[in-house]
Short mmCIF file of C-alpha atoms in Angstrom, two decimals:
data_model
loop_
_atom_site.label_atom_id
_atom_site.label_comp_id
_atom_site.label_asym_id
_atom_site.label_seq_id
_atom_site.Cartn_x
_atom_site.Cartn_y
_atom_site.Cartn_z
CA UNK P 108 121.36 156.51 92.52
CA UNK P 109 117.72 156.20 93.65
CA UNK P 110 116.46 156.20 90.12
CA UNK P 111 118.45 152.86 88.83
CA UNK P 112 117.35 151.12 91.97
CA UNK P 113 113.42 152.13 91.10
CA UNK P 114 114.11 151.13 87.63
CA UNK P 115 115.27 147.59 88.61
CA UNK P 116 112.28 147.22 90.82
CA UNK P 117 110.02 148.55 88.23
CA UNK P 118 111.49 145.82 85.75
CA UNK P 119 111.56 143.16 88.37
CA UNK P 120 107.76 143.70 89.24
CA UNK P 121 106.98 143.71 85.38
CA UNK P 122 108.86 140.65 84.67
CA UNK P 123 106.88 138.73 87.58
CA UNK P 124 103.60 140.10 86.03
CA UNK P 125 104.57 138.82 82.63
CA UNK P 126 105.77 135.49 83.85
CA UNK P 127 102.60 135.18 85.93
CA UNK P 128 100.22 135.97 83.25
CA UNK P 129 102.20 133.46 81.02
CA UNK P 130 101.32 130.75 83.66
CA UNK P 131 104.93 130.40 84.76
CA UNK P 132 104.06 130.39 88.38
CA UNK P 133 100.45 128.81 88.12
CA UNK P 134 99.87 125.56 90.08
CA UNK P 135 99.86 122.30 88.36
CA UNK P 136 97.19 119.69 89.61
CA UNK P 137 97.44 116.04 89.29
CA UNK P 138 95.57 113.27 90.84
CA UNK P 139 96.49 109.57 91.80
CA UNK P 140 93.41 107.39 91.90
CA UNK P 141 93.95 103.97 93.57
CA UNK P 142 91.65 100.98 93.97
CA UNK P 143 92.47 97.49 95.78
CA UNK P 144 91.13 94.06 96.78
CA UNK P 145 88.47 93.72 94.31
CA UNK P 146 88.78 90.05 94.60
CA UNK P 147 87.21 89.64 91.21
CA UNK P 148 83.93 91.30 91.80
CA UNK P 149 82.56 92.09 88.43
CA UNK P 150 79.33 93.13 89.67
CA UNK P 151 78.34 94.08 93.29
CA UNK P 152 75.94 92.35 95.81
CA UNK P 153 74.16 93.24 98.94
CA UNK P 154 75.84 90.49 100.47
CA UNK P 155 74.83 90.61 104.41
CA UNK P 156 77.73 92.09 106.54
CA UNK P 157 79.95 92.49 103.40
CA UNK P 158 78.43 94.32 100.87
CA UNK P 159 80.56 94.57 97.47
CA UNK P 160 80.14 97.39 94.99
CA UNK P 161 81.70 95.65 92.05
CA UNK P 162 83.85 96.65 89.28
CA UNK P 163 80.76 97.80 87.35
CA UNK P 164 80.50 100.86 89.83
CA UNK P 165 84.22 101.45 90.00
CA UNK P 166 84.21 101.54 86.21
CA UNK P 167 81.55 104.35 85.82
CA UNK P 168 83.39 106.39 88.00
CA UNK P 169 86.85 105.87 86.54
CA UNK P 170 85.48 106.67 82.88
CA UNK P 171 84.69 110.24 83.79
CA UNK P 172 88.20 111.04 84.87
CA UNK P 173 90.36 113.52 82.85
CA UNK P 174 93.31 111.34 81.57
CA UNK P 175 95.66 114.17 80.98
CA UNK P 176 95.79 115.04 84.69
CA UNK P 177 95.07 111.49 86.26
CA UNK P 178 96.98 108.44 87.06
CA UNK P 179 95.22 105.22 88.01
CA UNK P 180 96.76 102.19 89.58
CA UNK P 181 95.78 99.31 91.60
CA UNK P 182 97.28 98.13 94.71
CA UNK P 183 96.75 94.51 94.13
CA UNK P 184 94.35 91.52 94.38
CA UNK P 185 91.66 92.72 91.63
CA UNK P 186 91.88 88.98 90.88
CA UNK P 187 89.57 86.23 92.74
CA UNK P 188 91.78 84.03 94.95
CA UNK P 189 90.53 81.09 93.34
CA UNK P 190 91.51 79.58 89.99
CA UNK P 191 89.36 81.14 87.22
CA UNK P 192 91.45 81.62 83.98
CA UNK P 193 88.12 82.98 82.39
CA UNK P 194 87.57 85.58 84.81
CA UNK P 195 91.23 86.55 85.41
CA UNK P 196 91.62 87.22 81.61
CA UNK P 197 88.53 89.32 81.39
CA UNK P 198 89.69 91.21 84.54
CA UNK P 199 92.98 92.10 82.96
CA UNK P 200 91.16 93.08 79.83
CA UNK P 201 88.87 95.39 81.42
CA UNK P 202 91.51 96.91 83.52
CA UNK P 203 93.50 97.73 80.35
CA UNK P 204 90.31 99.16 78.85
CA UNK P 205 89.69 101.58 81.82
CA UNK P 206 93.05 102.90 81.33
CA UNK P 207 94.81 101.70 84.59
CA UNK P 208 98.41 102.89 84.33
CA UNK P 209 99.76 100.07 86.57
CA UNK P 210 98.68 97.34 89.00
CA UNK P 211 100.89 96.31 91.68
CA UNK P 212 101.26 92.70 91.84
CA UNK P 213 99.09 91.15 94.63
CA UNK P 214 99.18 87.33 95.33
CA UNK P 215 95.72 87.01 94.18
CA UNK P 216 96.69 87.74 90.48
CA UNK P 217 98.67 84.34 90.51
CA UNK P 218 95.60 82.49 91.78
CA UNK P 219 95.20 80.79 88.11
CA UNK P 220 98.95 79.80 88.17
CA UNK P 221 102.03 81.41 87.05
CA UNK P 222 101.79 80.06 83.54
CA UNK P 223 98.63 81.83 83.09
CA UNK P 224 99.54 85.19 84.81
CA UNK P 225 102.67 85.16 82.28
CA UNK P 226 100.40 84.85 79.52
CA UNK P 227 98.23 87.76 80.35
CA UNK P 228 100.67 90.06 82.13
CA UNK P 229 101.59 91.94 78.84
CA UNK P 230 98.02 93.54 78.84
CA UNK P 231 98.92 95.87 81.84
CA UNK P 232 102.02 97.27 83.42
CA UNK P 233 102.27 94.91 86.43
CA UNK P 234 104.88 96.37 89.11
CA UNK P 235 106.67 94.45 92.14
CA UNK P 236 110.11 95.69 92.54
CA UNK P 237 111.01 92.95 94.96
CA UNK P 238 109.58 89.91 92.83
CA UNK P 239 111.03 87.69 90.06
CA UNK P 240 108.89 84.93 88.44
CA UNK P 241 110.97 82.15 87.08
CA UNK P 242 114.17 84.29 87.84
CA UNK P 243 112.84 87.41 85.82
CA UNK P 244 111.86 90.59 87.27
CA UNK P 245 108.29 91.44 87.33
CA UNK P 246 109.34 95.08 86.29
CA UNK P 247 112.76 96.16 85.26
CA UNK P 248 112.75 99.41 87.22
CA UNK P 249 110.31 101.40 89.27
CA UNK P 250 107.76 103.25 86.91
CA UNK P 251 107.66 106.93 86.14
CA UNK P 252 104.42 108.28 84.62
CA UNK P 253 104.44 112.04 83.56
CA UNK P 254 101.43 114.39 83.73
CA UNK P 255 101.47 118.16 82.82
CA UNK P 256 105.38 117.99 83.04
CA UNK P 257 105.29 116.37 86.38
CA UNK P 258 106.94 112.90 87.18
CA UNK P 259 105.11 110.67 89.09
CA UNK P 260 107.46 107.79 90.38
CA UNK P 261 105.48 104.56 91.55
CA UNK P 262 107.02 101.26 93.18
CA UNK P 263 105.67 98.32 94.58
CA UNK P 264 107.01 95.65 96.80
CA UNK P 265 104.96 92.57 98.48
CA UNK P 266 105.20 91.12 101.76
CA UNK P 267 106.61 87.17 100.95
CA UNK P 268 104.22 86.23 103.61
CA UNK P 269 101.19 86.45 101.50
CA UNK P 270 102.34 83.64 99.41
CA UNK P 271 102.39 81.40 102.45
CA UNK P 272 99.23 79.34 101.48
CA UNK P 273 100.13 78.97 97.49
CA UNK P 274 101.04 75.55 96.29
CA UNK P 275 104.64 74.66 95.96
CA UNK P 276 104.33 74.88 92.22
CA UNK P 277 103.71 78.57 92.49
CA UNK P 278 106.07 79.52 95.49
CA UNK P 279 108.99 77.53 93.78
CA UNK P 280 108.87 79.88 90.94
CA UNK P 281 108.27 83.06 92.65
CA UNK P 282 111.14 84.83 94.45
CA UNK P 283 110.39 87.49 96.78
CA UNK P 284 113.19 89.65 98.16
CA UNK P 285 113.17 92.08 101.14
CA UNK P 286 110.55 94.66 100.77
CA UNK P 287 112.43 96.98 103.05
CA UNK P 288 115.67 96.72 101.00
CA UNK P 289 113.71 96.77 97.69
CA UNK P 290 111.90 99.81 98.69
CA UNK P 291 115.38 101.76 99.68
CA UNK P 292 116.55 100.67 96.00
CA UNK P 293 113.26 101.71 94.56
CA UNK P 294 113.47 105.02 95.94
CA UNK P 295 117.09 105.86 94.77
CA UNK P 296 116.12 104.74 91.45
CA UNK P 297 113.04 107.05 91.24
CA UNK P 298 115.27 110.14 92.67
CA UNK P 299 117.75 109.40 89.77
CA UNK P 300 114.84 109.17 87.49
CA UNK P 301 114.09 112.91 88.15
CA UNK P 302 110.71 111.91 89.88
CA UNK P 303 108.87 114.90 91.45
CA UNK P 304 106.55 112.74 93.47
CA UNK P 305 107.61 109.33 94.92
CA UNK P 306 104.88 106.84 95.75
CA UNK P 307 105.39 103.32 97.27
CA UNK P 308 102.80 100.54 97.37
CA UNK P 309 103.18 98.03 99.84
CA UNK P 310 101.15 94.94 99.25
CA UNK P 311 100.85 93.23 102.70
CA UNK P 312 100.38 93.75 106.26
CA UNK P 313 99.23 97.38 107.00
CA UNK P 314 101.50 97.29 110.06
CA UNK P 315 104.56 96.59 107.98
CA UNK P 316 103.61 99.47 105.90
CA UNK P 317 103.55 101.87 108.65
CA UNK P 318 106.91 100.71 109.67
CA UNK P 319 108.33 101.84 106.25
CA UNK P 320 106.56 105.02 106.31
CA UNK P 321 108.20 105.83 109.50
CA UNK P 322 111.66 104.69 108.75
CA UNK P 323 112.15 105.83 104.93
CA UNK P 324 110.81 109.36 105.29
CA UNK P 325 111.58 110.18 101.67
CA UNK P 326 108.45 108.62 100.45
CA UNK P 327 105.65 110.99 99.67
CA UNK P 328 103.20 108.22 100.13
CA UNK P 329 102.83 104.85 100.83
CA UNK P 330 99.33 102.95 99.72
CA UNK P 331 98.90 99.75 101.39
CA UNK P 332 96.64 96.80 100.68
CA UNK P 333 95.93 93.14 101.21
CA UNK P 334 94.64 92.91 104.59
CA UNK P 335 91.61 95.12 103.50
CA UNK P 336 91.87 97.51 106.32
CA UNK P 337 90.48 101.22 105.81
CA UNK P 338 93.17 103.57 107.02
CA UNK P 339 94.70 107.08 106.65
CA UNK P 340 97.09 109.08 108.01
CA UNK P 341 98.42 112.66 106.96
CA UNK P 342 101.72 113.95 108.34
CA UNK P 343 102.35 117.20 106.84
CA UNK P 344 102.44 116.66 103.36
CA UNK P 345 103.09 112.81 103.75
CA UNK P 346 100.10 110.42 102.97
CA UNK P 347 99.79 106.62 104.21
CA UNK P 348 96.57 105.10 103.35
CA UNK P 349 94.63 101.72 102.71
CA UNK P 350 91.15 101.88 100.71
CA UNK P 351 89.86 98.90 102.84
CA UNK P 352 87.50 95.94 101.80
CA UNK P 353 86.04 94.35 98.53
CA UNK P 354 87.27 97.16 95.95
CA UNK P 355 84.43 99.43 97.38
CA UNK P 356 86.48 102.72 97.27
CA UNK P 357 88.42 104.70 95.06
CA UNK P 358 91.02 106.50 96.74
CA UNK P 359 92.38 110.06 95.36
CA UNK P 360 95.51 111.66 95.95
CA UNK P 361 94.99 115.45 94.83
CA UNK P 362 98.85 116.80 94.38
CA UNK P 363 99.34 120.62 93.75
CA UNK P 364 102.66 121.42 92.51
CA UNK P 365 104.37 125.05 91.93
CA UNK P 366 107.58 125.11 90.07
CA UNK P 367 107.62 121.17 90.06
CA UNK P 368 107.82 121.32 93.89
CA UNK P 369 104.86 119.74 95.70
CA UNK P 370 102.56 122.67 97.63
CA UNK P 371 99.85 120.57 98.99
CA UNK P 372 98.34 117.28 98.83
CA UNK P 373 95.02 115.95 100.05
CA UNK P 374 93.45 112.45 100.29
CA UNK P 375 89.85 111.32 99.77
CA UNK P 376 88.31 108.01 99.46
CA UNK P 377 84.94 107.58 97.19
CA UNK P 378 82.95 104.90 98.85
CA UNK P 379 80.32 103.25 96.28
CA UNK P 380 77.04 101.31 97.28
CA UNK P 381 75.86 98.53 95.27
CA UNK P 382 72.22 100.01 95.49
CA UNK P 383 72.51 103.45 94.64
CA UNK P 384 75.64 104.16 92.60
CA UNK P 385 75.43 103.97 88.77
CA UNK P 386 76.92 100.98 86.80
CA UNK P 387 79.03 100.83 83.86
CA UNK P 388 77.45 99.09 80.85
CA UNK P 389 80.33 97.38 79.52
CA UNK P 390 81.36 95.70 82.63
CA UNK P 391 77.66 94.90 82.93
CA UNK P 392 77.52 93.24 79.57
CA UNK P 393 81.22 91.54 80.39
CA UNK P 394 79.65 90.22 83.38
CA UNK P 395 76.76 88.49 81.01
CA UNK P 396 79.41 87.03 78.74
CA UNK P 397 81.17 85.94 81.50
CA UNK P 398 78.49 83.96 82.75
CA UNK P 399 77.53 82.40 79.31
CA UNK P 400 81.16 81.42 78.72
CA UNK P 401 81.54 79.58 82.17
CA UNK P 402 78.17 77.81 82.00
CA UNK P 403 79.30 76.78 78.12
CA UNK P 404 82.87 75.68 79.62
CA UNK P 405 81.24 73.68 82.57
CA UNK P 406 78.87 72.08 80.15
CA UNK P 407 81.91 70.84 77.81
CA UNK P 408 84.14 70.02 80.76
CA UNK P 409 86.70 72.76 80.17
CA UNK P 410 88.34 74.64 83.20
#
């Protein structure tokens, strides 16, 4: 009887060896990069007290990422809060060119009005699972992005309070539903869609995102933006983070999967400085073009 047992053990070892050499049990690594609160800063400045790195430095970093293993998202407010259609259109064009997979809707994305936002919203995958604009959902369902066979599920909700100071012609056309209830529904949709990793973007108060993190424990990560507070907390394999002020950081969630199950996670934030970090020539040229067109529009009385 010993020989058959020994044979089966040998066969099992050989099978595991073959599967391992074929990469069946190899780890799969995927990174989620996130930005927030650019506030329309195409280039940086050494502004006293509140330095700004600008999109030009962020872009130089992002262009070096491996698209096969990277997901790139923005957590909202990349636009200036003031009305500037020229700048808004240019930012959307540049974000699209940088390969952003999605942008959570922030209140500042509506800074140039609802109609203008609708005219440019098709250039980026905007997500806001608790928002309807003119009765139509910003996105029909939560987003699932696949990298190396791993399905990254992303949902986004926005705090209705962020629109408090907006004019009535914006607020009357924007319906914002309960972020808590919408997060529950979005999570279920991501589970039903087979997501291996489930990420929620909360655009609003950091304390409110902490409450969802504590109450809705199925989320693997919650990334928060709007109040521009730098924050990070890792509880086991669960992460809640906010990248802080003025678009000065790119956050990175490094995920490692084995057999499509999360094995490990880490979070880091790359801080950029106006004085030292390299700048992207395409963004620098876009800024020069923006200045020329803006001056020309002012001369001709255009908005």
